[in-house]
CSV table of N, CA and C in Angstrom, one decimal:
chain,number,residue,atom,x,y,z
A,1,UNK,N,-18.8,20.8,12.4
A,1,UNK,CA,-17.9,20.0,13.3
A,1,UNK,C,-17.6,20.9,14.5
A,2,UNK,N,-17.7,20.4,15.7
A,2,UNK,CA,-17.4,21.2,16.9
A,2,UNK,C,-15.9,21.5,16.9
A,3,UNK,N,-15.6,22.7,17.5
A,3,UNK,CA,-14.2,23.2,17.6
A,3,UNK,C,-13.2,22.1,18.2
A,4,UNK,N,-13.7,21.4,19.2
A,4,UNK,CA,-12.8,20.4,19.8
A,4,UNK,C,-12.4,19.3,18.8
A,5,UNK,N,-13.4,18.9,17.9
A,5,UNK,CA,-13.1,17.9,16.9
A,5,UNK,C,-12.1,18.5,15.9
A,6,UNK,N,-12.3,19.7,15.5
A,6,UNK,CA,-11.3,20.3,14.6
A,6,UNK,C,-9.9,20.3,15.2
A,7,UNK,N,-9.8,20.7,16.5
A,7,UNK,CA,-8.5,20.7,17.2
A,7,UNK,C,-7.9,19.3,17.2
A,8,UNK,N,-8.7,18.3,17.3
A,8,UNK,CA,-8.2,16.9,17.3
A,8,UNK,C,-7.6,16.6,15.9
A,9,UNK,N,-8.2,17.0,14.8
A,9,UNK,CA,-7.7,16.8,13.5
A,9,UNK,C,-6.4,17.7,13.3
A,10,UNK,N,-6.4,18.9,13.8
A,10,UNK,CA,-5.2,19.7,13.6
A,10,UNK,C,-4.1,19.1,14.4
A,11,UNK,N,-4.3,18.5,15.6
A,11,UNK,CA,-3.3,17.9,16.4
A,11,UNK,C,-2.7,16.7,15.7
A,12,UNK,N,-3.6,15.9,15.0
A,12,UNK,CA,-3.2,14.7,14.3
A,12,UNK,C,-2.3,15.1,13.1
A,13,UNK,N,-2.6,16.2,12.4
A,13,UNK,CA,-1.8,16.7,11.3
A,13,UNK,C,-0.5,17.3,11.9
A,14,UNK,N,-0.5,17.9,13.0
A,14,UNK,CA,0.8,18.4,13.7
A,14,UNK,C,1.7,17.2,14.0
A,15,UNK,N,1.2,16.1,14.5
A,15,UNK,CA,2.0,15.1,15.0
A,15,UNK,C,2.4,14.0,14.0
A,16,UNK,N,1.7,14.0,12.9
A,16,UNK,CA,1.9,12.9,11.9
A,16,UNK,C,3.4,12.9,11.4
A,17,UNK,N,4.0,13.9,10.9
A,17,UNK,CA,5.3,13.8,10.3
A,17,UNK,C,6.3,13.1,11.2
A,18,UNK,N,6.3,13.4,12.4
A,18,UNK,CA,7.3,12.8,13.4
A,18,UNK,C,6.9,11.4,13.6
A,19,UNK,N,5.6,11.1,13.8
A,19,UNK,CA,5.2,9.7,14.1
A,19,UNK,C,5.6,8.8,12.8
A,20,UNK,N,5.3,9.3,11.7
A,20,UNK,CA,5.5,8.6,10.4
A,20,UNK,C,7.0,8.3,10.2
A,21,UNK,N,7.8,9.3,10.4
A,21,UNK,CA,9.2,9.2,10.2
A,21,UNK,C,9.8,8.2,11.2
A,22,UNK,N,9.4,8.3,12.5
A,22,UNK,CA,9.9,7.4,13.5
A,22,UNK,C,9.5,5.9,13.2
A,23,UNK,N,8.4,5.7,12.6
A,23,UNK,CA,8.0,4.3,12.2
A,23,UNK,C,8.8,3.8,11.1
A,24,UNK,N,9.0,4.6,10.0
A,24,UNK,CA,9.6,4.0,8.8
A,24,UNK,C,11.1,4.1,8.8
A,25,UNK,N,11.7,4.9,9.6
A,25,UNK,CA,13.2,5.0,9.6
A,25,UNK,C,13.8,3.8,10.2
A,26,UNK,N,13.1,2.9,10.9
A,26,UNK,CA,13.6,1.8,11.6
A,26,UNK,C,13.8,0.6,10.7
A,27,UNK,N,13.3,0.7,9.4
A,27,UNK,CA,13.3,-0.5,8.6
A,27,UNK,C,14.6,-0.6,7.7
A,28,UNK,N,14.9,-1.8,7.4
A,28,UNK,CA,16.0,-2.0,6.5
A,28,UNK,C,15.6,-1.8,5.0
A,29,UNK,N,16.5,-1.7,4.1
A,29,UNK,CA,16.1,-1.6,2.7
A,29,UNK,C,15.3,-2.8,2.3
A,30,UNK,N,15.6,-4.0,2.8
A,30,UNK,CA,14.8,-5.2,2.4
A,30,UNK,C,13.4,-5.1,2.9
A,31,UNK,N,13.3,-4.6,4.2
A,31,UNK,CA,11.9,-4.5,4.8
A,31,UNK,C,11.1,-3.4,4.0
A,32,UNK,N,11.8,-2.4,3.5
A,32,UNK,CA,11.1,-1.3,2.8
A,32,UNK,C,10.4,-1.8,1.5
A,33,UNK,N,10.9,-2.9,1.0
A,33,UNK,CA,10.3,-3.5,-0.2
A,33,UNK,C,9.2,-4.4,0.0
A,34,UNK,N,8.9,-4.7,1.3
A,34,UNK,CA,7.9,-5.7,1.6
A,34,UNK,C,6.5,-5.0,1.4
A,35,UNK,N,5.6,-5.9,1.0
A,35,UNK,CA,4.2,-5.4,0.8
A,35,UNK,C,3.2,-6.5,1.4
A,36,UNK,N,2.0,-6.1,1.5
A,36,UNK,CA,1.0,-7.0,2.1
A,36,UNK,C,0.7,-8.1,1.1
A,37,UNK,N,0.7,-7.8,-0.2
A,37,UNK,CA,0.4,-8.8,-1.2
A,37,UNK,C,1.0,-8.3,-2.5
A,38,UNK,N,1.2,-9.3,-3.4
A,38,UNK,CA,1.7,-8.9,-4.7
A,38,UNK,C,0.8,-7.9,-5.4
A,39,UNK,N,1.3,-6.9,-6.0
A,39,UNK,CA,0.5,-5.9,-6.7
A,39,UNK,C,0.1,-4.7,-5.8
A,40,UNK,N,0.4,-4.9,-4.5
A,40,UNK,CA,0.1,-3.8,-3.5
A,40,UNK,C,1.4,-3.0,-3.4
A,41,UNK,N,1.3,-1.8,-2.8
A,41,UNK,CA,2.5,-1.0,-2.6
A,41,UNK,C,3.4,-1.5,-1.5
A,42,UNK,N,4.7,-1.3,-1.7
A,42,UNK,CA,5.7,-1.5,-0.7
A,42,UNK,C,5.7,-0.4,0.3
A,43,UNK,N,6.4,-0.6,1.4
A,43,UNK,CA,6.5,0.4,2.4
A,43,UNK,C,7.2,1.6,1.8
A,44,UNK,N,8.2,1.4,1.0
A,44,UNK,CA,8.9,2.5,0.3
A,44,UNK,C,7.9,3.3,-0.5
A,45,UNK,N,7.1,2.6,-1.3
A,45,UNK,CA,6.1,3.3,-2.2
A,45,UNK,C,5.1,4.1,-1.3
A,46,UNK,N,4.7,3.5,-0.2
A,46,UNK,CA,3.7,4.2,0.7
A,46,UNK,C,4.3,5.5,1.2
A,47,UNK,N,5.6,5.5,1.6
A,47,UNK,CA,6.2,6.7,2.1
A,47,UNK,C,6.2,7.8,1.0
A,48,UNK,N,6.7,7.4,-0.2
A,48,UNK,CA,6.7,8.4,-1.2
A,48,UNK,C,5.3,8.9,-1.6
A,49,UNK,N,4.3,8.0,-1.6
A,49,UNK,CA,2.9,8.3,-1.9
A,49,UNK,C,2.4,9.4,-0.9
A,50,UNK,N,2.7,9.2,0.4
A,50,UNK,CA,2.3,10.1,1.4
A,50,UNK,C,2.8,11.5,1.1
A,51,UNK,N,4.0,11.6,0.7
A,51,UNK,CA,4.6,13.0,0.4
A,51,UNK,C,3.9,13.5,-0.8
A,52,UNK,N,3.7,12.7,-1.9
A,52,UNK,CA,2.9,13.2,-3.1
A,52,UNK,C,1.5,13.6,-2.7
A,53,UNK,N,0.8,12.7,-2.0
A,53,UNK,CA,-0.6,13.0,-1.6
A,53,UNK,C,-0.7,14.3,-0.8
A,54,UNK,N,0.2,14.5,0.1
A,54,UNK,CA,0.1,15.7,1.0
A,54,UNK,C,0.5,16.9,0.2
A,55,UNK,N,1.4,16.8,-0.8
A,55,UNK,CA,1.7,18.0,-1.6
A,55,UNK,C,0.5,18.3,-2.4
A,56,UNK,N,-0.2,17.3,-2.9
A,56,UNK,CA,-1.5,17.6,-3.6
A,56,UNK,C,-2.6,18.2,-2.7
A,57,UNK,N,-2.6,17.7,-1.5
A,57,UNK,CA,-3.5,18.2,-0.5
A,57,UNK,C,-3.4,19.7,-0.2
A,58,UNK,N,-2.2,20.2,-0.3
A,58,UNK,CA,-1.9,21.6,0.0
A,58,UNK,C,-2.9,22.4,-0.9
A,59,UNK,N,-3.0,22.1,-2.2
A,59,UNK,CA,-4.0,22.8,-3.0
A,59,UNK,C,-5.4,22.6,-2.6
A,60,UNK,N,-5.7,21.4,-2.1
A,60,UNK,CA,-7.0,21.1,-1.7
A,60,UNK,C,-7.4,21.9,-0.4
A,61,UNK,N,-6.5,22.3,0.4
A,61,UNK,CA,-6.8,23.2,1.5
A,61,UNK,C,-6.9,24.7,1.0
A,62,UNK,N,-6.0,25.1,0.1
A,62,UNK,CA,-5.9,26.5,-0.3
A,62,UNK,C,-6.8,26.9,-1.3
A,63,UNK,N,-7.1,26.1,-2.3
A,63,UNK,CA,-8.0,26.6,-3.4
A,63,UNK,C,-9.4,27.0,-2.9
A,64,UNK,N,-10.0,26.3,-2.0
A,64,UNK,CA,-11.3,26.7,-1.5
A,64,UNK,C,-11.2,28.0,-0.7
A,65,UNK,N,-10.1,28.3,-0.2
A,65,UNK,CA,-9.9,29.5,0.6
A,65,UNK,C,-9.7,30.8,-0.3
A,66,UNK,N,-9.3,30.5,-1.5
A,66,UNK,CA,-9.0,31.6,-2.4
A,66,UNK,C,-9.8,31.7,-3.6
A,67,UNK,N,-10.7,30.7,-3.9
A,67,UNK,CA,-11.6,30.7,-5.0
A,67,UNK,C,-12.9,30.2,-4.6
A,68,UNK,N,-14.0,30.6,-5.4
A,68,UNK,CA,-15.3,30.1,-5.0
A,68,UNK,C,-15.6,28.8,-5.7
A,69,UNK,N,-15.8,27.8,-4.8
A,69,UNK,CA,-16.1,26.4,-5.1
A,69,UNK,C,-15.3,25.9,-6.3
A,70,UNK,N,-14.0,25.9,-6.2
A,70,UNK,CA,-13.1,25.5,-7.3
A,70,UNK,C,-13.1,24.0,-7.5
A,71,UNK,N,-12.7,23.5,-8.7
A,71,UNK,CA,-12.5,22.1,-8.8
A,71,UNK,C,-11.1,21.8,-8.2
A,72,UNK,N,-11.1,20.6,-7.5
A,72,UNK,CA,-9.8,20.2,-6.9
A,72,UNK,C,-9.2,19.2,-7.9
A,73,UNK,N,-7.9,19.4,-8.2
A,73,UNK,CA,-7.3,18.5,-9.2
A,73,UNK,C,-7.1,17.1,-8.5
A,74,UNK,N,-7.2,16.1,-9.4
A,74,UNK,CA,-7.0,14.7,-9.0
A,74,UNK,C,-5.7,14.3,-9.6
A,75,UNK,N,-5.3,13.0,-9.3
A,75,UNK,CA,-4.1,12.5,-9.9
A,75,UNK,C,-4.2,10.9,-9.8
A,76,UNK,N,-3.5,10.2,-10.6
A,76,UNK,CA,-3.5,8.8,-10.6
A,76,UNK,C,-2.4,8.3,-9.6
A,77,UNK,N,-2.7,8.0,-8.4
A,77,UNK,CA,-1.7,7.7,-7.4
A,77,UNK,C,-1.0,6.4,-7.7
A,78,UNK,N,-1.7,5.4,-8.4
A,78,UNK,CA,-1.0,4.2,-8.8
A,78,UNK,C,0.1,4.4,-9.8
A,79,UNK,N,-0.2,5.3,-10.8
A,79,UNK,CA,0.8,5.7,-11.8
A,79,UNK,C,2.0,6.4,-11.1
A,80,UNK,N,1.7,7.3,-10.2
A,80,UNK,CA,2.7,8.0,-9.5
A,80,UNK,C,3.7,7.0,-8.8
A,81,UNK,N,3.1,6.0,-8.2
A,81,UNK,CA,3.9,5.0,-7.4
A,81,UNK,C,4.8,4.2,-8.3
A,82,UNK,N,4.6,4.2,-9.6
A,82,UNK,CA,5.5,3.5,-10.6
A,82,UNK,C,6.6,4.4,-11.1
A,83,UNK,N,6.7,5.6,-10.7
A,83,UNK,CA,7.7,6.5,-11.3
A,83,UNK,C,9.1,6.2,-10.6
A,84,UNK,N,10.1,6.5,-11.3
A,84,UNK,CA,11.5,6.2,-10.9
A,84,UNK,C,11.9,6.8,-9.5
A,85,UNK,N,11.3,8.0,-9.2
A,85,UNK,CA,11.7,8.6,-8.0
A,85,UNK,C,11.1,7.9,-6.8
A,86,UNK,N,10.3,7.0,-6.9
A,86,UNK,CA,9.8,6.2,-5.8
A,86,UNK,C,10.8,5.2,-5.3
A,87,UNK,N,11.9,5.0,-6.0
A,87,UNK,CA,13.0,4.2,-5.5
A,87,UNK,C,14.0,5.0,-4.7
A,88,UNK,N,13.9,6.3,-4.6
A,88,UNK,CA,14.8,7.1,-3.8
A,88,UNK,C,14.8,6.8,-2.4
A,89,UNK,N,15.8,7.2,-1.6
A,89,UNK,CA,15.8,7.1,-0.2
A,89,UNK,C,14.5,7.8,0.5
A,90,UNK,N,14.1,7.2,1.5
A,90,UNK,CA,12.9,7.7,2.2
A,90,UNK,C,13.1,9.2,2.7
A,91,UNK,N,14.3,9.5,3.1
A,91,UNK,CA,14.5,10.9,3.6
A,91,UNK,C,14.1,12.0,2.7
A,92,UNK,N,14.1,11.8,1.4
A,92,UNK,CA,13.7,12.8,0.5
A,92,UNK,C,12.3,13.1,0.7
A,93,UNK,N,11.4,12.1,0.8
A,93,UNK,CA,10.0,12.4,1.0
A,93,UNK,C,9.7,12.8,2.4
A,94,UNK,N,10.4,12.1,3.4
A,94,UNK,CA,10.2,12.5,4.8
A,94,UNK,C,10.5,13.9,5.1
A,95,UNK,N,11.5,14.5,4.4
A,95,UNK,CA,11.9,15.9,4.6
A,95,UNK,C,10.8,16.9,4.2
A,96,UNK,N,9.9,16.5,3.3
A,96,UNK,CA,8.8,17.3,2.8
A,96,UNK,C,7.7,17.5,3.9
A,97,UNK,N,7.5,16.5,4.6
A,97,UNK,CA,6.3,16.5,5.5
A,97,UNK,C,6.3,17.5,6.6
A,98,UNK,N,7.4,17.6,7.4
A,98,UNK,CA,7.3,18.6,8.6
A,98,UNK,C,7.0,20.0,8.2
A,99,UNK,N,7.6,20.6,7.2
A,99,UNK,CA,7.3,21.9,6.8
A,99,UNK,C,5.9,22.1,6.3
A,100,UNK,N,5.5,21.1,5.5
A,100,UNK,CA,4.2,21.2,4.9
A,100,UNK,C,3.1,21.1,6.0
A,101,UNK,N,3.2,20.2,6.9
A,101,UNK,CA,2.3,20.0,7.9
A,101,UNK,C,2.3,21.2,8.9
A,102,UNK,N,3.4,21.8,9.2
A,102,UNK,CA,3.5,23.0,10.0
A,102,UNK,C,2.7,24.1,9.4
A,103,UNK,N,2.8,24.3,8.1
A,103,UNK,CA,2.1,25.3,7.4
A,103,UNK,C,0.6,25.0,7.4
A,104,UNK,N,0.2,23.8,7.2
A,104,UNK,CA,-1.2,23.4,7.4
A,104,UNK,C,-1.8,23.8,8.7
A,105,UNK,N,-1.0,23.4,9.8
A,105,UNK,CA,-1.5,23.6,11.1
A,105,UNK,C,-1.7,25.1,11.4
A,106,UNK,N,-0.7,25.9,11.0
A,106,UNK,CA,-0.8,27.4,11.1
A,106,UNK,C,-2.0,27.9,10.4
A,107,UNK,N,-2.2,27.4,9.2
A,107,UNK,CA,-3.3,27.9,8.4
A,107,UNK,C,-4.6,27.5,9.0
A,108,UNK,N,-4.8,26.2,9.4
A,108,UNK,CA,-6.0,25.7,9.9
A,108,UNK,C,-6.4,26.4,11.3
A,109,UNK,N,-5.3,26.7,12.1
A,109,UNK,CA,-5.6,27.3,13.4
A,109,UNK,C,-6.0,28.8,13.2
A,110,UNK,N,-5.8,29.3,12.0
A,110,UNK,CA,-6.2,30.7,11.8
A,110,UNK,C,-7.6,30.9,11.2
A,111,UNK,N,-8.2,29.8,10.8
A,111,UNK,CA,-9.5,29.9,10.0
A,111,UNK,C,-10.7,30.4,10.8
A,112,UNK,N,-11.5,31.2,10.1
A,112,UNK,CA,-12.8,31.5,10.7
A,112,UNK,C,-13.8,30.4,10.4
A,113,UNK,N,-14.9,30.5,11.1
A,113,UNK,CA,-16.0,29.5,10.8
A,113,UNK,C,-16.4,29.5,9.3
A,114,UNK,N,-16.5,30.7,8.8
A,114,UNK,CA,-16.8,30.8,7.3
A,114,UNK,C,-15.8,30.1,6.5
A,115,UNK,N,-14.5,30.3,6.8
A,115,UNK,CA,-13.4,29.7,6.0
A,115,UNK,C,-13.5,28.1,6.1
A,116,UNK,N,-13.7,27.6,7.3
A,116,UNK,CA,-13.8,26.2,7.5
A,116,UNK,C,-14.9,25.6,6.6
A,117,UNK,N,-15.9,26.4,6.3
A,117,UNK,CA,-17.1,25.9,5.5
A,117,UNK,C,-17.0,26.2,4.0
A,118,UNK,N,-15.9,26.8,3.6
A,118,UNK,CA,-15.7,27.1,2.2
A,118,UNK,C,-15.7,25.7,1.4
A,119,UNK,N,-16.1,25.7,0.2
A,119,UNK,CA,-16.3,24.5,-0.5
A,119,UNK,C,-15.4,24.4,-1.8
A,120,UNK,N,-15.2,23.2,-2.2
A,120,UNK,CA,-14.6,22.9,-3.5
A,120,UNK,C,-15.2,21.6,-4.0
A,121,UNK,N,-14.9,21.3,-5.3
A,121,UNK,CA,-15.5,20.0,-5.8
A,121,UNK,C,-14.3,19.1,-6.2
A,122,UNK,N,-14.3,17.9,-5.7
A,122,UNK,CA,-13.4,16.9,-6.0
A,122,UNK,C,-14.0,15.8,-6.9
A,123,UNK,N,-13.3,15.3,-7.9
A,123,UNK,CA,-13.8,14.4,-8.9
A,123,UNK,C,-14.4,13.1,-8.3
A,124,UNK,N,-13.8,12.7,-7.2
A,124,UNK,CA,-14.3,11.4,-6.5
A,124,UNK,C,-15.2,11.7,-5.3
A,125,UNK,N,-14.8,12.7,-4.5
A,125,UNK,CA,-15.5,13.0,-3.3
A,125,UNK,C,-16.7,13.8,-3.4
A,126,UNK,N,-16.9,14.5,-4.5
A,126,UNK,CA,-18.0,15.5,-4.7
A,126,UNK,C,-17.6,16.8,-4.0
A,127,UNK,N,-18.6,17.5,-3.6
A,127,UNK,CA,-18.4,18.8,-2.9
A,127,UNK,C,-17.9,18.6,-1.5
A,128,UNK,N,-16.8,19.2,-1.2
A,128,UNK,CA,-16.2,19.1,0.2
A,128,UNK,C,-15.9,20.5,0.7
A,129,UNK,N,-15.9,20.6,2.0
A,129,UNK,CA,-15.5,21.8,2.7
A,129,UNK,C,-14.0,21.7,3.1
A,130,UNK,N,-13.4,22.8,3.5
A,130,UNK,CA,-12.1,22.8,4.0
A,130,UNK,C,-12.0,21.9,5.2
A,131,UNK,N,-13.0,21.9,6.0
A,131,UNK,CA,-13.1,21.1,7.2
A,131,UNK,C,-13.1,19.6,6.8
A,132,UNK,N,-13.8,19.2,5.8
A,132,UNK,CA,-13.7,17.8,5.3
A,132,UNK,C,-12.4,17.4,4.8
A,133,UNK,N,-11.7,18.3,4.1
A,133,UNK,CA,-10.3,18.1,3.6
A,133,UNK,C,-9.4,17.8,4.8
A,134,UNK,N,-9.5,18.7,5.9
A,134,UNK,CA,-8.7,18.5,7.1
A,134,UNK,C,-9.0,17.1,7.7
A,135,UNK,N,-10.2,16.7,7.8
A,135,UNK,CA,-10.6,15.4,8.4
A,135,UNK,C,-10.0,14.3,7.6
A,136,UNK,N,-10.1,14.4,6.2
A,136,UNK,CA,-9.6,13.3,5.4
A,136,UNK,C,-8.1,13.2,5.5
A,137,UNK,N,-7.4,14.3,5.5
A,137,UNK,CA,-5.9,14.1,5.6
A,137,UNK,C,-5.4,13.8,6.9
A,138,UNK,N,-6.1,14.1,8.0
A,138,UNK,CA,-5.7,13.6,9.3
A,138,UNK,C,-5.9,12.1,9.3
A,139,UNK,N,-7.0,11.6,8.7
A,139,UNK,CA,-7.2,10.2,8.6
A,139,UNK,C,-6.2,9.5,7.6
A,140,UNK,N,-5.9,10.2,6.6
A,140,UNK,CA,-5.0,9.6,5.6
A,140,UNK,C,-3.7,9.1,6.2
A,141,UNK,N,-3.1,10.0,7.0
A,141,UNK,CA,-1.8,9.6,7.6
A,141,UNK,C,-2.0,8.3,8.5
A,142,UNK,N,-3.0,8.3,9.3
A,142,UNK,CA,-3.3,7.2,10.2
A,142,UNK,C,-3.5,5.9,9.4
A,143,UNK,N,-4.2,6.0,8.3
A,143,UNK,CA,-4.5,4.9,7.4
A,143,UNK,C,-3.2,4.3,6.9
A,144,UNK,N,-2.3,5.1,6.5
A,144,UNK,CA,-1.0,4.6,6.0
A,144,UNK,C,-0.1,4.0,7.1
A,145,UNK,N,-0.1,4.6,8.3
A,145,UNK,CA,0.6,4.0,9.4
A,145,UNK,C,0.0,2.6,9.6
A,146,UNK,N,-1.3,2.5,9.6
A,146,UNK,CA,-1.9,1.2,9.8
A,146,UNK,C,-1.6,0.2,8.7
A,147,UNK,N,-1.5,0.7,7.5
A,147,UNK,CA,-1.1,-0.1,6.3
A,147,UNK,C,0.3,-0.7,6.5
A,148,UNK,N,1.2,0.2,6.9
A,148,UNK,CA,2.6,-0.3,7.2
A,148,UNK,C,2.6,-1.3,8.3
A,149,UNK,N,1.9,-1.0,9.4
A,149,UNK,CA,1.9,-2.0,10.5
A,149,UNK,C,1.3,-3.3,10.1
A,150,UNK,N,0.3,-3.3,9.1
A,150,UNK,CA,-0.2,-4.6,8.6
A,150,UNK,C,0.9,-5.4,7.8
A,151,UNK,N,1.7,-4.6,7.0
A,151,UNK,CA,2.8,-5.2,6.3
A,151,UNK,C,3.8,-5.8,7.3
A,152,UNK,N,4.1,-5.1,8.4
A,152,UNK,CA,5.1,-5.5,9.4
A,152,UNK,C,4.6,-6.8,10.0
A,153,UNK,N,3.3,-6.8,10.4
A,153,UNK,CA,2.7,-8.0,11.0
A,153,UNK,C,2.8,-9.2,10.1
A,154,UNK,N,2.5,-9.0,8.8
A,154,UNK,CA,2.5,-10.1,7.9
A,154,UNK,C,3.9,-10.7,7.7
A,155,UNK,N,4.9,-9.8,7.8
A,155,UNK,CA,6.3,-10.3,7.5
A,155,UNK,C,7.1,-10.5,8.8
A,156,UNK,N,6.5,-10.2,10.0
A,156,UNK,CA,7.1,-10.5,11.3
A,156,UNK,C,8.3,-9.6,11.7
A,157,UNK,N,8.2,-8.3,11.3
A,157,UNK,CA,9.3,-7.4,11.8
A,157,UNK,C,8.7,-6.2,12.5
């Protein structure tokens, strides 16, 4: 990946926590329970999922930098979304993201070419590089912003 593309992903990771919080803080409790369809996640569940996913991603960045081709742990995100803490106020999960992303940005900005290309093995993705993990998580945030905007459009708010 060219350095300019890497910088684009780093910038997306830098900006995401603030963009995400600004989007979801505007909703009422009733709106936070809206979903695009029955059986899909509510906005509240999406917010808590993002915090859980990004906490898991921290290992996905760091393990390949400290171990040779390690396995990356997976988790059942749908079962996570059913846990009681997913009913908590959004601020609990939103408060996790700025510090976590700031650390990712600092880490990624310091990597050498060799470090960007270090690998790990994910159960669903197969072998991935640190670069691939950065790309995936930059897109992950945008995907969930789009998902929330789809819910908003469906419910007219």
